[in-house]
């Protein structure tokens, strides 16, 4: 599985003309993701996800890079 996400919190139209507390200084985020699923049997699935995110805050010149690796075991009953 491959994925892409983009979030723009600097868009005034997204805030419906009002200011939401806590979003002052918010910015933009781009997320690229890749995931693998392995089905051990019909009841147990193993999942591994990797996310590479680029975050830019309003008024900041630099872009922060965030990498996340997630692993989970899922039991289906």
mmCIF file of N, CA, C and O in Angstrom:
data_model
loop_
_atom_site.group_PDB
_atom_site.id
_atom_site.type_symbol
_atom_site.label_atom_id
_atom_site.label_comp_id
_atom_site.label_asym_id
_atom_site.label_seq_id
_atom_site.Cartn_x
_atom_site.Cartn_y
_atom_site.Cartn_z
ATOM 1 N N UNK A 1 0.836 -1.166 0.000
ATOM 2 C CA UNK A 1 0.000 0.000 0.000
ATOM 3 C C UNK A 1 0.888 1.238 0.000
ATOM 4 O O UNK A 1 1.837 1.330 0.764
ATOM 5 N N UNK A 2 0.582 2.180 -0.869
ATOM 6 C CA UNK A 2 1.280 3.460 -0.913
ATOM 7 C C UNK A 2 0.250 4.563 -0.708
ATOM 8 O O UNK A 2 -0.903 4.436 -1.124
ATOM 9 N N UNK A 3 0.668 5.652 -0.062
ATOM 10 C CA UNK A 3 -0.272 6.735 0.186
ATOM 11 C C UNK A 3 0.394 8.100 0.147
ATOM 12 O O UNK A 3 1.609 8.227 0.290
ATOM 13 N N UNK A 4 -0.435 9.118 -0.051
ATOM 14 C CA UNK A 4 0.008 10.509 -0.064
ATOM 15 C C UNK A 4 -1.078 11.345 0.583
ATOM 16 O O UNK A 4 -2.274 11.152 0.321
ATOM 17 N N UNK A 5 -0.674 12.273 1.440
ATOM 18 C CA UNK A 5 -1.635 13.171 2.070
ATOM 19 C C UNK A 5 -1.082 14.584 2.137
ATOM 20 O O UNK A 5 0.125 14.785 2.254
ATOM 21 N N UNK A 6 -1.978 15.557 2.050
ATOM 22 C CA UNK A 6 -1.585 16.964 2.125
ATOM 23 C C UNK A 6 -2.609 17.699 2.968
ATOM 24 O O UNK A 6 -3.810 17.519 2.778
ATOM 25 N N UNK A 7 -2.138 18.499 3.911
ATOM 26 C CA UNK A 7 -3.007 19.262 4.801
ATOM 27 C C UNK A 7 -2.528 20.707 4.813
ATOM 28 O O UNK A 7 -1.354 20.975 5.067
ATOM 29 N N UNK A 8 -3.430 21.638 4.528
ATOM 30 C CA UNK A 8 -3.100 23.060 4.510
ATOM 31 C C UNK A 8 -3.994 23.779 5.513
ATOM 32 O O UNK A 8 -5.169 24.008 5.255
ATOM 33 N N UNK A 9 -3.428 24.123 6.671
ATOM 34 C CA UNK A 9 -4.198 24.824 7.702
ATOM 35 C C UNK A 9 -4.029 26.332 7.620
ATOM 36 O O UNK A 9 -4.501 27.064 8.478
ATOM 37 N N UNK A 10 -3.349 26.815 6.573
ATOM 38 C CA UNK A 10 -3.221 28.263 6.389
ATOM 39 C C UNK A 10 -4.323 28.802 5.497
ATOM 40 O O UNK A 10 -4.418 30.004 5.289
ATOM 41 N N UNK A 11 -5.173 27.930 4.956
ATOM 42 C CA UNK A 11 -6.266 28.327 4.066
ATOM 43 C C UNK A 11 -7.386 28.946 4.903
ATOM 44 O O UNK A 11 -8.018 28.279 5.717
ATOM 45 N N UNK A 12 -7.657 30.235 4.689
ATOM 46 C CA UNK A 12 -8.684 30.921 5.474
ATOM 47 C C UNK A 12 -10.063 30.335 5.210
ATOM 48 O O UNK A 12 -10.910 30.315 6.096
ATOM 49 N N UNK A 13 -10.314 29.827 4.007
ATOM 50 C CA UNK A 13 -11.605 29.231 3.694
ATOM 51 C C UNK A 13 -11.857 27.952 4.472
ATOM 52 O O UNK A 13 -13.001 27.597 4.735
ATOM 53 N N UNK A 14 -10.797 27.268 4.860
ATOM 54 C CA UNK A 14 -10.947 26.029 5.621
ATOM 55 C C UNK A 14 -11.421 26.312 7.039
ATOM 56 O O UNK A 14 -11.973 25.436 7.695
ATOM 57 N N UNK A 15 -11.210 27.522 7.509
ATOM 58 C CA UNK A 15 -11.613 27.877 8.874
ATOM 59 C C UNK A 15 -12.992 28.521 8.906
ATOM 60 O O UNK A 15 -13.425 28.990 9.946
ATOM 61 N N UNK A 16 -13.698 28.571 7.799
ATOM 62 C CA UNK A 16 -15.053 29.130 7.688
ATOM 63 C C UNK A 16 -15.137 30.565 8.176
ATOM 64 O O UNK A 16 -16.105 30.965 8.815
ATOM 65 N N UNK A 17 -14.112 31.341 7.934
ATOM 66 C CA UNK A 17 -14.125 32.757 8.288
ATOM 67 C C UNK A 17 -13.825 33.035 9.749
ATOM 68 O O UNK A 17 -13.692 34.172 10.144
ATOM 69 N N UNK A 18 -13.715 32.028 10.579
ATOM 70 C CA UNK A 18 -13.415 32.228 11.989
ATOM 71 C C UNK A 18 -12.042 31.692 12.332
ATOM 72 O O UNK A 18 -11.438 30.965 11.564
ATOM 73 N N UNK A 19 -11.560 32.073 13.463
ATOM 74 C CA UNK A 19 -10.263 31.590 13.926
ATOM 75 C C UNK A 19 -10.506 30.551 15.011
ATOM 76 O O UNK A 19 -11.242 30.789 15.961
ATOM 77 N N UNK A 20 -9.902 29.404 14.843
ATOM 78 C CA UNK A 20 -10.036 28.329 15.823
ATOM 79 C C UNK A 20 -8.861 28.400 16.784
ATOM 80 O O UNK A 20 -7.704 28.462 16.359
ATOM 81 N N UNK A 21 -9.145 28.407 18.063
ATOM 82 C CA UNK A 21 -8.099 28.474 19.080
ATOM 83 C C UNK A 21 -7.131 27.306 18.908
ATOM 84 O O UNK A 21 -7.537 26.170 18.736
ATOM 85 N N UNK A 22 -5.844 27.589 18.941
ATOM 86 C CA UNK A 22 -4.832 26.556 18.801
ATOM 87 C C UNK A 22 -4.291 26.423 17.389
ATOM 88 O O UNK A 22 -3.280 25.775 17.182
ATOM 89 N N UNK A 23 -4.946 27.034 16.399
ATOM 90 C CA UNK A 23 -4.467 26.936 15.028
ATOM 91 C C UNK A 23 -3.628 28.137 14.608
ATOM 92 O O UNK A 23 -3.144 28.168 13.488
ATOM 93 N N UNK A 24 -3.453 29.104 15.490
ATOM 94 C CA UNK A 24 -2.570 30.218 15.162
ATOM 95 C C UNK A 24 -1.153 29.665 15.017
ATOM 96 O O UNK A 24 -0.666 28.954 15.871
ATOM 97 N N UNK A 25 -0.505 29.942 13.923
ATOM 98 C CA UNK A 25 0.835 29.412 13.679
ATOM 99 C C UNK A 25 0.819 28.050 13.002
ATOM 100 O O UNK A 25 1.861 27.454 12.807
ATOM 101 N N UNK A 26 -0.374 27.546 12.678
ATOM 102 C CA UNK A 26 -0.449 26.265 11.978
ATOM 103 C C UNK A 26 0.082 26.437 10.564
ATOM 104 O O UNK A 26 0.219 27.547 10.070
ATOM 105 N N UNK A 27 0.364 25.360 9.907
ATOM 106 C CA UNK A 27 0.957 25.468 8.586
ATOM 107 C C UNK A 27 0.495 24.386 7.637
ATOM 108 O O UNK A 27 -0.691 24.077 7.567
ATOM 109 N N UNK A 28 1.462 23.800 6.920
ATOM 110 C CA UNK A 28 1.170 22.786 5.914
ATOM 111 C C UNK A 28 1.922 21.504 6.250
ATOM 112 O O UNK A 28 3.015 21.545 6.816
ATOM 113 N N UNK A 29 1.335 20.372 5.875
ATOM 114 C CA UNK A 29 1.979 19.087 6.096
ATOM 115 C C UNK A 29 1.778 18.209 4.864
ATOM 116 O O UNK A 29 0.688 18.149 4.316
ATOM 117 N N UNK A 30 2.845 17.556 4.462
ATOM 118 C CA UNK A 30 2.797 16.582 3.387
ATOM 119 C C UNK A 30 3.223 15.242 3.965
ATOM 120 O O UNK A 30 4.206 15.161 4.700
ATOM 121 N N UNK A 31 2.479 14.181 3.645
ATOM 122 C CA UNK A 31 2.737 12.858 4.217
ATOM 123 C C UNK A 31 2.818 11.822 3.096
ATOM 124 O O UNK A 31 1.894 11.687 2.298
ATOM 125 N N UNK A 32 3.938 11.124 3.036
ATOM 126 C CA UNK A 32 4.115 9.997 2.127
ATOM 127 C C UNK A 32 4.149 8.741 2.994
ATOM 128 O O UNK A 32 4.830 8.715 4.021
ATOM 129 N N UNK A 33 3.427 7.705 2.600
ATOM 130 C CA UNK A 33 3.384 6.504 3.434
ATOM 131 C C UNK A 33 3.476 5.244 2.581
ATOM 132 O O UNK A 33 3.122 5.234 1.397
ATOM 133 N N UNK A 34 3.971 4.198 3.219
ATOM 134 C CA UNK A 34 4.052 2.876 2.595
ATOM 135 C C UNK A 34 3.732 1.853 3.679
ATOM 136 O O UNK A 34 4.114 2.021 4.838
ATOM 137 N N UNK A 35 3.019 0.810 3.301
ATOM 138 C CA UNK A 35 2.630 -0.191 4.283
ATOM 139 C C UNK A 35 2.650 -1.591 3.720
ATOM 140 O O UNK A 35 2.487 -1.808 2.515
ATOM 141 N N UNK A 36 2.884 -2.539 4.614
ATOM 142 C CA UNK A 36 2.875 -3.955 4.271
ATOM 143 C C UNK A 36 1.923 -4.676 5.218
ATOM 144 O O UNK A 36 1.866 -4.367 6.406
ATOM 145 N N UNK A 37 1.216 -5.648 4.690
ATOM 146 C CA UNK A 37 0.340 -6.494 5.506
ATOM 147 C C UNK A 37 0.705 -7.944 5.247
ATOM 148 O O UNK A 37 0.925 -8.350 4.099
ATOM 149 N N UNK A 38 0.780 -8.710 6.329
ATOM 150 C CA UNK A 38 1.048 -10.144 6.220
ATOM 151 C C UNK A 38 -0.021 -10.871 7.027
ATOM 152 O O UNK A 38 -0.202 -10.593 8.212
ATOM 153 N N UNK A 39 -0.723 -11.768 6.384
ATOM 154 C CA UNK A 39 -1.778 -12.523 7.056
ATOM 155 C C UNK A 39 -1.210 -13.872 7.481
ATOM 156 O O UNK A 39 -0.995 -14.759 6.663
ATOM 157 N N UNK A 40 -0.927 -13.983 8.797
ATOM 158 C CA UNK A 40 -0.309 -15.183 9.350
ATOM 159 C C UNK A 40 -1.248 -16.377 9.176
ATOM 160 O O UNK A 40 -0.854 -17.442 8.769
ATOM 161 N N UNK A 41 -2.496 -16.173 9.508
ATOM 162 C CA UNK A 41 -3.553 -17.151 9.262
ATOM 163 C C UNK A 41 -4.854 -16.366 9.117
ATOM 164 O O UNK A 41 -4.825 -15.148 8.999
ATOM 165 N N UNK A 42 -6.006 -17.031 9.125
ATOM 166 C CA UNK A 42 -7.247 -16.287 8.893
ATOM 167 C C UNK A 42 -7.678 -15.436 10.084
ATOM 168 O O UNK A 42 -8.621 -14.665 9.981
ATOM 169 N N UNK A 43 -6.968 -15.529 11.207
ATOM 170 C CA UNK A 43 -7.316 -14.754 12.401
ATOM 171 C C UNK A 43 -6.301 -13.672 12.768
ATOM 172 O O UNK A 43 -6.631 -12.755 13.505
ATOM 173 N N UNK A 44 -5.069 -13.791 12.299
ATOM 174 C CA UNK A 44 -3.998 -12.877 12.732
ATOM 175 C C UNK A 44 -3.370 -12.193 11.517
ATOM 176 O O UNK A 44 -2.967 -12.847 10.556
ATOM 177 N N UNK A 45 -3.296 -10.860 11.583
ATOM 178 C CA UNK A 45 -2.642 -10.065 10.544
ATOM 179 C C UNK A 45 -1.543 -9.219 11.186
ATOM 180 O O UNK A 45 -1.718 -8.677 12.277
ATOM 181 N N UNK A 46 -0.419 -9.127 10.526
ATOM 182 C CA UNK A 46 0.695 -8.281 10.958
ATOM 183 C C UNK A 46 0.791 -7.125 9.974
ATOM 184 O O UNK A 46 0.756 -7.320 8.756
ATOM 185 N N UNK A 47 0.920 -5.915 10.501
ATOM 186 C CA UNK A 47 0.946 -4.733 9.633
ATOM 187 C C UNK A 47 2.137 -3.838 10.011
ATOM 188 O O UNK A 47 2.394 -3.597 11.185
ATOM 189 N N UNK A 48 2.818 -3.357 8.995
ATOM 190 C CA UNK A 48 3.962 -2.467 9.161
ATOM 191 C C UNK A 48 3.733 -1.247 8.279
ATOM 192 O O UNK A 48 3.498 -1.383 7.077
ATOM 193 N N UNK A 49 3.788 -0.054 8.863
ATOM 194 C CA UNK A 49 3.565 1.199 8.137
ATOM 195 C C UNK A 49 4.727 2.150 8.379
ATOM 196 O O UNK A 49 5.225 2.269 9.505
ATOM 197 N N UNK A 50 5.129 2.857 7.333
ATOM 198 C CA UNK A 50 6.168 3.882 7.422
ATOM 199 C C UNK A 50 5.591 5.191 6.885
ATOM 200 O O UNK A 50 4.936 5.206 5.838
ATOM 201 N N UNK A 51 5.828 6.291 7.614
ATOM 202 C CA UNK A 51 5.366 7.618 7.198
ATOM 203 C C UNK A 51 6.558 8.569 7.172
ATOM 204 O O UNK A 51 7.357 8.618 8.114
ATOM 205 N N UNK A 52 6.661 9.332 6.096
ATOM 206 C CA UNK A 52 7.649 10.399 5.974
ATOM 207 C C UNK A 52 6.852 11.693 5.819
ATOM 208 O O UNK A 52 6.146 11.870 4.821
ATOM 209 N N UNK A 53 6.947 12.577 6.824
ATOM 210 C CA UNK A 53 6.151 13.799 6.830
ATOM 211 C C UNK A 53 7.047 15.028 6.768
ATOM 212 O O UNK A 53 8.096 15.062 7.409
ATOM 213 N N UNK A 54 6.604 16.011 6.004
ATOM 214 C CA UNK A 54 7.270 17.305 5.919
ATOM 215 C C UNK A 54 6.300 18.342 6.474
ATOM 216 O O UNK A 54 5.192 18.487 5.957
ATOM 217 N N UNK A 55 6.725 19.038 7.530
ATOM 218 C CA UNK A 55 5.846 19.988 8.220
ATOM 219 C C UNK A 55 6.465 21.375 8.142
ATOM 220 O O UNK A 55 7.627 21.567 8.488
ATOM 221 N N UNK A 56 5.681 22.334 7.681
ATOM 222 C CA UNK A 56 6.133 23.727 7.617
ATOM 223 C C UNK A 56 5.116 24.582 8.353
ATOM 224 O O UNK A 56 3.950 24.621 7.992
ATOM 225 N N UNK A 57 5.579 25.257 9.412
ATOM 226 C CA UNK A 57 4.701 26.121 10.191
ATOM 227 C C UNK A 57 4.662 27.517 9.584
ATOM 228 O O UNK A 57 5.611 27.971 8.950
ATOM 229 N N UNK A 58 3.531 28.185 9.787
ATOM 230 C CA UNK A 58 3.332 29.536 9.286
ATOM 231 C C UNK A 58 4.401 30.465 9.853
ATOM 232 O O UNK A 58 4.646 30.485 11.044
ATOM 233 N N UNK A 59 5.059 31.208 9.000
ATOM 234 C CA UNK A 59 6.055 32.175 9.442
ATOM 235 C C UNK A 59 7.427 31.588 9.716
ATOM 236 O O UNK A 59 8.333 32.311 10.104
ATOM 237 N N UNK A 60 7.617 30.307 9.530
ATOM 238 C CA UNK A 60 8.908 29.665 9.756
ATOM 239 C C UNK A 60 9.565 29.381 8.412
ATOM 240 O O UNK A 60 8.908 28.966 7.464
ATOM 241 N N UNK A 61 10.860 29.593 8.338
ATOM 242 C CA UNK A 61 11.576 29.376 7.077
ATOM 243 C C UNK A 61 11.934 27.905 6.864
ATOM 244 O O UNK A 61 12.020 27.446 5.734
ATOM 245 N N UNK A 62 12.151 27.183 7.959
ATOM 246 C CA UNK A 62 12.604 25.796 7.806
ATOM 247 C C UNK A 62 11.442 24.801 7.770
ATOM 248 O O UNK A 62 10.356 25.071 8.266
ATOM 249 N N UNK A 63 11.701 23.671 7.166
ATOM 250 C CA UNK A 63 10.736 22.586 7.094
ATOM 251 C C UNK A 63 11.216 21.468 8.011
ATOM 252 O O UNK A 63 12.380 21.061 7.947
ATOM 253 N N UNK A 64 10.339 20.987 8.870
ATOM 254 C CA UNK A 64 10.688 19.900 9.780
ATOM 255 C C UNK A 64 10.335 18.573 9.137
ATOM 256 O O UNK A 64 9.293 18.433 8.505
ATOM 257 N N UNK A 65 11.210 17.603 9.292
ATOM 258 C CA UNK A 65 10.981 16.268 8.763
ATOM 259 C C UNK A 65 10.670 15.322 9.917
ATOM 260 O O UNK A 65 11.373 15.321 10.923
ATOM 261 N N UNK A 66 9.633 14.540 9.756
ATOM 262 C CA UNK A 66 9.225 13.576 10.775
ATOM 263 C C UNK A 66 9.100 12.221 10.095
ATOM 264 O O UNK A 66 8.452 12.096 9.057
ATOM 265 N N UNK A 67 9.741 11.212 10.672
ATOM 266 C CA UNK A 67 9.641 9.847 10.179
ATOM 267 C C UNK A 67 9.016 8.985 11.266
ATOM 268 O O UNK A 67 9.406 9.082 12.431
ATOM 269 N N UNK A 68 8.057 8.160 10.885
ATOM 270 C CA UNK A 68 7.382 7.297 11.861
ATOM 271 C C UNK A 68 7.295 5.883 11.296
ATOM 272 O O UNK A 68 6.970 5.689 10.126
ATOM 273 N N UNK A 69 7.587 4.921 12.149
ATOM 274 C CA UNK A 69 7.467 3.514 11.798
ATOM 275 C C UNK A 69 6.489 2.889 12.779
ATOM 276 O O UNK A 69 6.659 3.014 13.993
ATOM 277 N N UNK A 70 5.461 2.239 12.263
ATOM 278 C CA UNK A 70 4.416 1.653 13.104
ATOM 279 C C UNK A 70 4.313 0.166 12.805
ATOM 280 O O UNK A 70 4.387 -0.253 11.649
ATOM 281 N N UNK A 71 4.114 -0.616 13.861
ATOM 282 C CA UNK A 71 3.903 -2.052 13.715
ATOM 283 C C UNK A 71 2.717 -2.443 14.578
ATOM 284 O O UNK A 71 2.591 -1.972 15.703
ATOM 285 N N UNK A 72 1.848 -3.299 14.060
ATOM 286 C CA UNK A 72 0.728 -3.749 14.878
ATOM 287 C C UNK A 72 0.380 -5.189 14.530
ATOM 288 O O UNK A 72 0.596 -5.653 13.409
ATOM 289 N N UNK A 73 -0.160 -5.846 15.519
ATOM 290 C CA UNK A 73 -0.689 -7.204 15.373
ATOM 291 C C UNK A 73 -2.199 -7.079 15.544
ATOM 292 O O UNK A 73 -2.670 -6.520 16.517
ATOM 293 N N UNK A 74 -2.931 -7.620 14.574
ATOM 294 C CA UNK A 74 -4.390 -7.525 14.602
ATOM 295 C C UNK A 74 -4.972 -8.925 14.697
ATOM 296 O O UNK A 74 -4.642 -9.797 13.884
ATOM 297 N N UNK A 75 -5.831 -9.124 15.687
ATOM 298 C CA UNK A 75 -6.518 -10.405 15.865
ATOM 299 C C UNK A 75 -7.969 -10.216 15.465
ATOM 300 O O UNK A 75 -8.662 -9.351 16.004
ATOM 301 N N UNK A 76 -8.432 -10.992 14.511
ATOM 302 C CA UNK A 76 -9.802 -10.887 14.016
ATOM 303 C C UNK A 76 -10.633 -12.022 14.589
ATOM 304 O O UNK A 76 -10.262 -13.184 14.475
ATOM 305 N N UNK A 77 -11.725 -11.672 15.233
ATOM 306 C CA UNK A 77 -12.598 -12.708 15.794
ATOM 307 C C UNK A 77 -14.028 -12.472 15.408
ATOM 308 O O UNK A 77 -14.401 -11.489 14.865
#
